[in-house]
CSV table of C-alpha atoms in Angstrom, one decimal:
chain,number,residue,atom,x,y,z
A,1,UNK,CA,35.4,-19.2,-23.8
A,2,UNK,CA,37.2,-16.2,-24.9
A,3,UNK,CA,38.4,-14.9,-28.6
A,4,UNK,CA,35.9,-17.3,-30.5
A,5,UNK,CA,35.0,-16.2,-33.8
A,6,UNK,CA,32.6,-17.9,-36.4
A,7,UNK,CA,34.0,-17.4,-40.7
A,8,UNK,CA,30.8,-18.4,-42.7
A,9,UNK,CA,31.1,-18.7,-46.1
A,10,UNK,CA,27.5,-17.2,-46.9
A,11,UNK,CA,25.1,-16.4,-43.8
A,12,UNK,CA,24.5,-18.3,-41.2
A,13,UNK,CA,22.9,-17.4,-37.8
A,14,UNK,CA,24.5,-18.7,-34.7
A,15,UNK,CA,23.0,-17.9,-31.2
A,16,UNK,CA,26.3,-19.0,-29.0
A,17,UNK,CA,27.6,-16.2,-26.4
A,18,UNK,CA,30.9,-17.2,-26.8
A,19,UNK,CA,31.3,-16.9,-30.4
A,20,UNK,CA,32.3,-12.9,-30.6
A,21,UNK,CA,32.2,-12.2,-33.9
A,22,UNK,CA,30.6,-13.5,-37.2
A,23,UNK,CA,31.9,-13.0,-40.7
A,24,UNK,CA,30.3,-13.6,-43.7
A,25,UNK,CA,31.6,-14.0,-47.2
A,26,UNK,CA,29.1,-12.5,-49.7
A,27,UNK,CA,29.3,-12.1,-53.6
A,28,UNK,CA,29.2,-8.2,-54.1
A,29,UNK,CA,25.9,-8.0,-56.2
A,30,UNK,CA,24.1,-9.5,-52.9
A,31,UNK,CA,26.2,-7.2,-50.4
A,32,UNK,CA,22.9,-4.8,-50.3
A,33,UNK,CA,20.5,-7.7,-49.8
A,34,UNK,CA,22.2,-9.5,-47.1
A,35,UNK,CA,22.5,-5.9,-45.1
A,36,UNK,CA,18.9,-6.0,-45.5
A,37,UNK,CA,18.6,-9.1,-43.6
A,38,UNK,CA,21.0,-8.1,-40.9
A,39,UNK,CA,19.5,-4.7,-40.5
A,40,UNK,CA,15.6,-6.8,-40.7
A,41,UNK,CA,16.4,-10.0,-38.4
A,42,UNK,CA,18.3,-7.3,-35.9
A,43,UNK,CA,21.5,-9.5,-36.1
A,44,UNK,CA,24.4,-8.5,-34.0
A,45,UNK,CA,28.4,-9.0,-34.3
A,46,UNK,CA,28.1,-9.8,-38.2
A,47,UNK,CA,30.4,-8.1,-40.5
A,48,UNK,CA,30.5,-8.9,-43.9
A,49,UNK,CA,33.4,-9.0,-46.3
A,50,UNK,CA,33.4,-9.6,-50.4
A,51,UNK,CA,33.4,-13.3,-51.4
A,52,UNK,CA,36.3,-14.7,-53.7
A,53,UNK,CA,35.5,-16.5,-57.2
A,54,UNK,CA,36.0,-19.9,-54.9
A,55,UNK,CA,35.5,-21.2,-51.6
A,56,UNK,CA,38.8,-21.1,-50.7
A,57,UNK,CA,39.5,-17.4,-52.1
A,58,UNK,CA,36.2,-16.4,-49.6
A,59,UNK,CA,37.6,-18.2,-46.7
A,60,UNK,CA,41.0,-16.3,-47.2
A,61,UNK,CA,39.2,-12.7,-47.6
A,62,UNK,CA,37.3,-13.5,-44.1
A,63,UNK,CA,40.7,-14.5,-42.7
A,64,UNK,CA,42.3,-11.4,-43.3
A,65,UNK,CA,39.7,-9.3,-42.3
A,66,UNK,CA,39.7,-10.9,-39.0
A,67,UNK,CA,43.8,-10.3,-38.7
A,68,UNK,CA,43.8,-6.9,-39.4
A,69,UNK,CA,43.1,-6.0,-36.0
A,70,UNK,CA,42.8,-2.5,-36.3
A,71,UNK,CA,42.3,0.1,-33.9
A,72,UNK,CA,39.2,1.4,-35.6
A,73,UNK,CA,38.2,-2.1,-36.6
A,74,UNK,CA,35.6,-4.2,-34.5
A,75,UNK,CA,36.9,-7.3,-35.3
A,76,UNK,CA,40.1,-8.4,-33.4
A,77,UNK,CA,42.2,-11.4,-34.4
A,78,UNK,CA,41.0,-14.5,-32.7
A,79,UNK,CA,42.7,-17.0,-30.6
A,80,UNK,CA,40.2,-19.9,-32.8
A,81,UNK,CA,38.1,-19.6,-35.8
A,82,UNK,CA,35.1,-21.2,-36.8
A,83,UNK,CA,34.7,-22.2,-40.3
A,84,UNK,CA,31.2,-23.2,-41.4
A,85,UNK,CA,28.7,-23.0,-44.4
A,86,UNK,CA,24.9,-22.1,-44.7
A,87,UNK,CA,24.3,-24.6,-46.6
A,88,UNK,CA,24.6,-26.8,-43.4
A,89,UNK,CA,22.3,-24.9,-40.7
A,90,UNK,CA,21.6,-27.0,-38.2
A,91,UNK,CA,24.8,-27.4,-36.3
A,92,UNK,CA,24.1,-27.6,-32.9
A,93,UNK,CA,26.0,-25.6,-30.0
A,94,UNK,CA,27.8,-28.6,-28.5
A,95,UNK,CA,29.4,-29.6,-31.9
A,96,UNK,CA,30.8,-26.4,-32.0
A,97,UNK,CA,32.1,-26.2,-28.7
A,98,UNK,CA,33.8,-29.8,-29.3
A,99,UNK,CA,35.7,-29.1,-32.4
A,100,UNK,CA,36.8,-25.4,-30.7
A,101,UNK,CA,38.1,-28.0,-27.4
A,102,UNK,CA,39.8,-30.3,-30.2
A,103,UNK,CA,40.9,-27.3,-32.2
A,104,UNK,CA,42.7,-25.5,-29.6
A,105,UNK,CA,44.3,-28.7,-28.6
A,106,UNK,CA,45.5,-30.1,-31.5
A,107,UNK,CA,45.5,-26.7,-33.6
A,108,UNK,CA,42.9,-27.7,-36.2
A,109,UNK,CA,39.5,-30.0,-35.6
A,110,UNK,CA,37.1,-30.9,-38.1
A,111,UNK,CA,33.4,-32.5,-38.0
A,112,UNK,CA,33.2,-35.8,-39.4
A,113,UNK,CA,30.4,-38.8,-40.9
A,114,UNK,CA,30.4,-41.9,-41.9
A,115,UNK,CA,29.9,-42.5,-45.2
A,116,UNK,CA,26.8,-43.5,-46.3
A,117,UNK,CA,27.5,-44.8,-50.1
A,118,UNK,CA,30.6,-46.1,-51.5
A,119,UNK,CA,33.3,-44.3,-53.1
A,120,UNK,CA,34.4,-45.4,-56.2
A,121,UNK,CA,37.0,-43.8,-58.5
A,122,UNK,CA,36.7,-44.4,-62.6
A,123,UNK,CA,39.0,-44.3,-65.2
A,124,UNK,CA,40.1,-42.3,-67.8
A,125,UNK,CA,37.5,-44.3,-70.4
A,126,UNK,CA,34.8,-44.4,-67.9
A,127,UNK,CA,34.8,-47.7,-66.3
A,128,UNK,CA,35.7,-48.6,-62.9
A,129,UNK,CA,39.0,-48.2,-61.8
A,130,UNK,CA,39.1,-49.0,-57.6
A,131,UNK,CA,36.4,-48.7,-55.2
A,132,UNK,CA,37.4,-47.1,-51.0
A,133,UNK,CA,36.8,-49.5,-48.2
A,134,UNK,CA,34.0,-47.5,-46.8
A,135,UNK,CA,34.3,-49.1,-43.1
A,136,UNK,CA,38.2,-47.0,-43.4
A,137,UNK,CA,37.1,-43.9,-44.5
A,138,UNK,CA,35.3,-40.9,-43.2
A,139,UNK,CA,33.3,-38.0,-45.1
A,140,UNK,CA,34.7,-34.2,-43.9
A,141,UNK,CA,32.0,-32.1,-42.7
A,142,UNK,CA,31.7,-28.8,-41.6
A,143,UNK,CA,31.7,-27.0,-39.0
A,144,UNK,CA,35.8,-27.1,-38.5
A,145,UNK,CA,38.0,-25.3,-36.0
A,146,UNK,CA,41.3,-23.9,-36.3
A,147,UNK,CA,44.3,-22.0,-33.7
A,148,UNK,CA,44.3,-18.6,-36.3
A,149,UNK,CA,47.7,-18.7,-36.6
A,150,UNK,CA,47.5,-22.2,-38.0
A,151,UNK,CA,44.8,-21.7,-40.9
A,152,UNK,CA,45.7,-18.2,-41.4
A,153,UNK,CA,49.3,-19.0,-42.1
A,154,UNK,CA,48.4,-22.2,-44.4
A,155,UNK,CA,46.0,-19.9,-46.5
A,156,UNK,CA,49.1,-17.3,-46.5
A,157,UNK,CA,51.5,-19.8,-48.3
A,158,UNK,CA,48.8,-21.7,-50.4
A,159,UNK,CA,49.3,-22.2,-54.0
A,160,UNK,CA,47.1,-20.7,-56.7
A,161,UNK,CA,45.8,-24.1,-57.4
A,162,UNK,CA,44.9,-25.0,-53.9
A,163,UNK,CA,43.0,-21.8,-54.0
A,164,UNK,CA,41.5,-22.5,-57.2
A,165,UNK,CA,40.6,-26.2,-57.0
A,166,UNK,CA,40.6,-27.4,-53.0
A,167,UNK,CA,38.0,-27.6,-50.8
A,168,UNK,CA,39.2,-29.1,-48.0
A,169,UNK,CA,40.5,-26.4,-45.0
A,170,UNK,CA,41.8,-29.6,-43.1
A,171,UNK,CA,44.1,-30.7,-45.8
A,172,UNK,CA,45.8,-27.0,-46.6
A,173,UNK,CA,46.5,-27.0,-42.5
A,174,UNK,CA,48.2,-30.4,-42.9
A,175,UNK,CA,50.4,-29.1,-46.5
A,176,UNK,CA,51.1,-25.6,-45.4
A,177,UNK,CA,50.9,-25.7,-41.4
A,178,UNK,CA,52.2,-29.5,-40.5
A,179,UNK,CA,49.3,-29.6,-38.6
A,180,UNK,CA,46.8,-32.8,-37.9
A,181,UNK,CA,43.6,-32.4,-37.6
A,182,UNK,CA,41.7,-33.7,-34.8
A,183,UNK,CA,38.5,-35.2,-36.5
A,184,UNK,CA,35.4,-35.1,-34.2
A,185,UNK,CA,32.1,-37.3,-35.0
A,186,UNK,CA,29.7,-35.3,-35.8
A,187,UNK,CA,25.9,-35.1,-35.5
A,188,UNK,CA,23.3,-36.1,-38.4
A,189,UNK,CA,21.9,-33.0,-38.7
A,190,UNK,CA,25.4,-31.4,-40.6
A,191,UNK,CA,23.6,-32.6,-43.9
A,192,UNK,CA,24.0,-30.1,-46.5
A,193,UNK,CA,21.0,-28.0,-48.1
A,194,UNK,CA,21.6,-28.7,-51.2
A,195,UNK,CA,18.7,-29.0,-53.5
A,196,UNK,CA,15.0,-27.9,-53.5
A,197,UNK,CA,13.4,-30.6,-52.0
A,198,UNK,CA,16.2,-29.6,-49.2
A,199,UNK,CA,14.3,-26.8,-48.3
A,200,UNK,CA,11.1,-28.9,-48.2
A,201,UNK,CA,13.2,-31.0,-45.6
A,202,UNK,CA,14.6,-28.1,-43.2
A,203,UNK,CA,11.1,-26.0,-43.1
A,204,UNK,CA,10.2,-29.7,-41.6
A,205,UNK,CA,13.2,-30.2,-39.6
A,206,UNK,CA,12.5,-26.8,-37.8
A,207,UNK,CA,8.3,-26.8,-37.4
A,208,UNK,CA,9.8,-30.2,-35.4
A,209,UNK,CA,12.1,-28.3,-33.1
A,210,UNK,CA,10.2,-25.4,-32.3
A,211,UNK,CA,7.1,-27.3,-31.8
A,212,UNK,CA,8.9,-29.1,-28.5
A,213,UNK,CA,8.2,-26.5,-25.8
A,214,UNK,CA,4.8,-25.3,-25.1
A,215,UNK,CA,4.1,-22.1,-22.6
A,216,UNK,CA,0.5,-22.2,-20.7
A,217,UNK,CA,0.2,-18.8,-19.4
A,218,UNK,CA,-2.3,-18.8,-16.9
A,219,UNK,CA,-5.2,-16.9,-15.3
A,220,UNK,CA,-5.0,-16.2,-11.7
A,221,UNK,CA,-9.1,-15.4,-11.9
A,222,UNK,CA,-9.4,-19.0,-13.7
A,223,UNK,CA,-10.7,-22.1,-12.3
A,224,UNK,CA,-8.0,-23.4,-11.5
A,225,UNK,CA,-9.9,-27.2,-12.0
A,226,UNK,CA,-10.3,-27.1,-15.6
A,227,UNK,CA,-6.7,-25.7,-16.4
A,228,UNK,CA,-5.5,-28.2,-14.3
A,229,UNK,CA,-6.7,-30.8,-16.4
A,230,UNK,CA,-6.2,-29.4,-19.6
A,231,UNK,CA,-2.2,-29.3,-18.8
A,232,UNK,CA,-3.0,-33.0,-17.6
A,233,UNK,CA,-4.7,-34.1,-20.9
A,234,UNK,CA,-1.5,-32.0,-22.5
A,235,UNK,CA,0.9,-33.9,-21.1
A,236,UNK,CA,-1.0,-37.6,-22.0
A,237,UNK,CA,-1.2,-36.4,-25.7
A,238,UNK,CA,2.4,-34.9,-26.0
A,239,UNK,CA,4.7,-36.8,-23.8
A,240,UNK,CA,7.8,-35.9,-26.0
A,241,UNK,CA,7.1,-32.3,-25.1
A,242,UNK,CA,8.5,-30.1,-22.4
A,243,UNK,CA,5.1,-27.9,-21.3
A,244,UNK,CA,5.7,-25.0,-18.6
A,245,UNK,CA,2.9,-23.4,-16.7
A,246,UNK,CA,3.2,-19.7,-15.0
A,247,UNK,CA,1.3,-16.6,-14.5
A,248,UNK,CA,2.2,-13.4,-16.5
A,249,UNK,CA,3.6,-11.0,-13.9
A,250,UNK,CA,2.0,-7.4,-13.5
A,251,UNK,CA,5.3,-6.1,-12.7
A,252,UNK,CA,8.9,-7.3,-13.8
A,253,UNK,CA,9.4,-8.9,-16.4
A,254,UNK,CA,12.7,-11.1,-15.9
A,255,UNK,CA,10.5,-14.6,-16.2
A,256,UNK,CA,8.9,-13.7,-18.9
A,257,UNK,CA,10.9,-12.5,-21.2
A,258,UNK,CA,13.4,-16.1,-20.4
A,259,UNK,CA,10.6,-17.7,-21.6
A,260,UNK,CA,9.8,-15.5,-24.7
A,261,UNK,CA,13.5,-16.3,-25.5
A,262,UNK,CA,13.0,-19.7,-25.2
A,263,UNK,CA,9.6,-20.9,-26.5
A,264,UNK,CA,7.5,-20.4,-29.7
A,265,UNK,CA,4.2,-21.5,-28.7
A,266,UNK,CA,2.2,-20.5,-26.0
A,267,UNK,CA,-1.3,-21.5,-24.5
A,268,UNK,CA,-3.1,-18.9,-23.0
A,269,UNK,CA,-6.1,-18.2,-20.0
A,270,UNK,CA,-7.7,-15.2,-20.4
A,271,UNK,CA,-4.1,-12.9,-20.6
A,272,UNK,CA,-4.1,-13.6,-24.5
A,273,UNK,CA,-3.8,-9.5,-24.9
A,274,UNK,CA,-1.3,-9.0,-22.4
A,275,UNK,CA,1.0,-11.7,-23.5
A,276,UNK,CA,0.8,-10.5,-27.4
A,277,UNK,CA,2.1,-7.1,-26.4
A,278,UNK,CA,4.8,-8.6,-25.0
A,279,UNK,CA,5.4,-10.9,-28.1
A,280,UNK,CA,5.3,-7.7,-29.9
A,281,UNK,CA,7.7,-6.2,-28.0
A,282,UNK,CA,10.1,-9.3,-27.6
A,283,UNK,CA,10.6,-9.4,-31.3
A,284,UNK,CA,10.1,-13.5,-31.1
A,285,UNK,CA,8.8,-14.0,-34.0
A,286,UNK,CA,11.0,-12.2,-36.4
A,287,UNK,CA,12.5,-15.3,-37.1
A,288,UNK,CA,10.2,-18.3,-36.5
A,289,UNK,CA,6.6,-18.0,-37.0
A,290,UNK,CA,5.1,-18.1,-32.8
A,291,UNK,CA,1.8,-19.7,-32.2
A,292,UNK,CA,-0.2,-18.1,-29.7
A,293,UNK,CA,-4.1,-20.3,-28.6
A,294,UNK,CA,-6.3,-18.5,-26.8
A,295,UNK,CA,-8.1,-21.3,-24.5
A,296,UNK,CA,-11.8,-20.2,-23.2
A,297,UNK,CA,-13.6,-22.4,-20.7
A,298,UNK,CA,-16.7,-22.2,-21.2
A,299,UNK,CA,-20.1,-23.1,-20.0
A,300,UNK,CA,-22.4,-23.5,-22.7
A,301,UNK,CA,-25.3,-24.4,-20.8
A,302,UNK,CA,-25.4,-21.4,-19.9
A,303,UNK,CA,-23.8,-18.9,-22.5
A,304,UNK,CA,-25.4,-20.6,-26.0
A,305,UNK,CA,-22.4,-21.5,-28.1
A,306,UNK,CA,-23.7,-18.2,-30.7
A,307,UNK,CA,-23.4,-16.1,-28.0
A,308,UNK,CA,-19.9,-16.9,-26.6
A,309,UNK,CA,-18.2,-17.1,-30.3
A,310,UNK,CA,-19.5,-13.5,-30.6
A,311,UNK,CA,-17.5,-12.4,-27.5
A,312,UNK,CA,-14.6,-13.7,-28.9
A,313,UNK,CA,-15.1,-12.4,-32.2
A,314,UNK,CA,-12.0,-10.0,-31.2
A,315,UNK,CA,-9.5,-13.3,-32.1
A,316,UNK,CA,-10.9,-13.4,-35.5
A,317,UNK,CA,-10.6,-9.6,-36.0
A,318,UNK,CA,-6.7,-9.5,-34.2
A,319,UNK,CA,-5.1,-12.0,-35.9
A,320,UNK,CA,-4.9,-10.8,-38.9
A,321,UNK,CA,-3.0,-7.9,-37.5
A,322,UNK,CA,-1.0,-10.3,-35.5
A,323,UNK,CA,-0.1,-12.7,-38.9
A,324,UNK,CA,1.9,-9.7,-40.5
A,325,UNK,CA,3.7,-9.7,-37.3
A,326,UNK,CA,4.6,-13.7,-38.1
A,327,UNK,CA,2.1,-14.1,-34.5
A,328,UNK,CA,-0.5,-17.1,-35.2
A,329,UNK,CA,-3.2,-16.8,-33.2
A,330,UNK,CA,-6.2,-19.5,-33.1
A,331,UNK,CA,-9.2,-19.6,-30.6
A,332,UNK,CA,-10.1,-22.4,-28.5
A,333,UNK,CA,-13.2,-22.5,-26.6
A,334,UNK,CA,-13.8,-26.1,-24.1
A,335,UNK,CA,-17.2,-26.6,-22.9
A,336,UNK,CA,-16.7,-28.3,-19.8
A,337,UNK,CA,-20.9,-28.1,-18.3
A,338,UNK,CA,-20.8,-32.0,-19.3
A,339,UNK,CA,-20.4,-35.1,-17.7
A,340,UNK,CA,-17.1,-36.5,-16.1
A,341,UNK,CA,-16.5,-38.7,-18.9
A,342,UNK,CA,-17.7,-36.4,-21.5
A,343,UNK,CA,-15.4,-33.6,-19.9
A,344,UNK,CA,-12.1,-35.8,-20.0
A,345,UNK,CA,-13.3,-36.3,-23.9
A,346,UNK,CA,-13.9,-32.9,-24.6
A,347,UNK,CA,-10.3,-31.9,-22.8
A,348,UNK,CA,-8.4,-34.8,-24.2
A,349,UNK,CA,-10.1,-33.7,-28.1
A,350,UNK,CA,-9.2,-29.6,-27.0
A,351,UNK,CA,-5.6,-31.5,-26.3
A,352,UNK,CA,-5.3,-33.1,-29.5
A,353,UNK,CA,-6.5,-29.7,-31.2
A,354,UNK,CA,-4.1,-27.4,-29.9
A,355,UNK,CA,-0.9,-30.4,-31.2
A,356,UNK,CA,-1.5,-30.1,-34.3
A,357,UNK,CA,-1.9,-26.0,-34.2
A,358,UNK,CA,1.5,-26.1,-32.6
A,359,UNK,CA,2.9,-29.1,-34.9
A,360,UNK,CA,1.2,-28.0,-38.2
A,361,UNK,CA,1.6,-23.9,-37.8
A,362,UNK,CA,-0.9,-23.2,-40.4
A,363,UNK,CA,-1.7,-19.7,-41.7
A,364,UNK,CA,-4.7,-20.9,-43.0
A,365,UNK,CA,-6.4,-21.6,-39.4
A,366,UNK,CA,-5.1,-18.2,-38.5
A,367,UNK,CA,-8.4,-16.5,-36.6
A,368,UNK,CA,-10.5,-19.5,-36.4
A,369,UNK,CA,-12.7,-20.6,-33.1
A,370,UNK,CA,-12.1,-24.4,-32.2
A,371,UNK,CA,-14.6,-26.1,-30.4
A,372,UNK,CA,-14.1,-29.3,-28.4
């Protein structure tokens, strides 16, 4: 999709190739910090522009800079703009590519909920007044999609009390533009970060999603019998997660590093070294914390338990290298010189041990040596 841009009111990160350009609306006392940020997270196709004293003033600045279209700008004026807060950041990729669809159908598009409590409206001495029929009405979310044209010109002719008091972009391309939004049912997850225990709720929200893929980087020297059924015993105790297998090439790279885009955890055979250079190197974890387990197999009927900890004292040693580089790295080791029955315990307990690494994340474990 071509000439897609993305107007934020204050930051917000958004991995979509056809979005081309980002602007961001920031107070000038926090223009040097949120450079930082760009400049530290390696964010590309941002440029930032001085917020307004009100939403709608910021909105209008981001506008403008995207209709310049200069010849020595690197913004060019869009054919749709994205409008969309930080306070809401966990819009997903297909909400914005159904409002954009509405938007340049209709001209404008916006996200929409139903309401969860009812609206009531008081009077002047502070009783009720009249209540809305909550089953009729809708509550206007963000993100919402406009032709430029359309919500550039609206802003253009808006009155200094629209700018001062409105809120609603939907409304001001209805008055100003004669233009109808298209309202689009939106997801649950355009709830709005609001207060602290918000924050409590999105660190959760995202442990949850990036805990859903698990890479098992494999040995080619490894037994391939107990990998086997570790992956099996995986798979029984996390049936709601998407687990991939491969080797770690010793030459080109294009596998790996789709995976390194893609996943934050990662189970490894014996190439734990190899496959944190790469981490390193991939930047992953720059924004989410990665968890990395190294998984031993181990007989220790033959190598004493003392003995094989000691050999892998180098986990203990690396990771706390590899937690200023946000890389989590726990130990593992699986005795499998036992029984049948005692082996599916011990793989099924090693299993349940490396879930809740992945699902907890804790910096506290960092360097530790399991044993099941």
């Amino acid at each position: 999709m071509s000439s897609i841009h993305l107007l934020s009111i204050f930051y917000k990160t958004v991995r979509v190739y056809w979005i081309k350009d980002i602007v961001v609306a920031v107070t000038r006392e926090n223009m040097g910090v949120m450079r930082d940020i760009i400049h530290k997270y390696q964010h590309e196709r941002i440029s930032l522009v001085e917020a307004g004293e009100t939403r709608h003033r910021s909105i209008f600045n981001g506008l403008k800079a995207l209709a310049k279209d200069q010849p020595d700008s690197q913004l060019s004026k869009p054919e749709v703009v994205i409008i969309h807060d930080a306070v809401r950041p966990f819009v997903e990729e297909d909400v914005l590519f159904n409002i954009v669809t509405a938007a340049k159908e209709h001209g404008a598009a916006g996200a929409i909920r139903p309401l969860v409590s009812t609206v009531i409206s008081p009077s002047a001495d502070g009783c009720l007044d009249h209540s809305l029929e909550r089953a009729r009405h809708r509550a206007s979310e963000m993100p919402q999609a406009f032709q430029f044209n359309v919500i550039f010109e609206a802003y253009q002719q808006c009155s200094d009390h629209d700018l001062e008091f409105g809120t609603e972009c939907l409304h001001l391309a209805l008055k100003y533009s004669h233009t109808k939004a298209k309202l689009v049912e939106g997801s649950p997850d355009l709830w709005k970060v609001t207060y602290k225990r918000d924050l409590y709720a999105a660190e959760s929200i995202i442990k949850e999603r990036i805990s859903h893929e698990i890479c098992v980087v494999m040995d080619p020297k490894e037994d391939e019998e107990p990998v086997e059924s570790l992956l099996k015993a995986l798979k029984n105790e996390l049936n709601d997660v998407k687990i991939e297998s491969g080797e770690l090439c010793q030459a080109g790279r294009d596998i790996q590093q789709s995976r390194l885009a893609e996943c934050y955890n990662f189970v490894c055979m014996n190439e734990t070294w190899k496959l944190l250079n790469m981490l390193e190197e991939s930047n992953l974890s720059i924004l989410y914390p990665v968890v990395v387990i190294s998984v031993n197999f181990s007989d220790l009927k033959l190598v004493p338990l003392s003995q094989k900890m000691e050999s892998l004292m180098w986990i203990r040693q690396s990771a706390k290298e590899m937690k200023k580089r946000n890389i989590l790295l726990y130990g593992l080791i699986i005795d499998y010189s036992q029984g049948e029955q005692k082996l599916r315990d011990s793989l099924r307990e090693g299993a349940i041990i490396i879930a809740a690494l992945i699902k907890e994340r804790s910096s506290g474990l960092v360097g530790q040596l399991m044993v099941a």
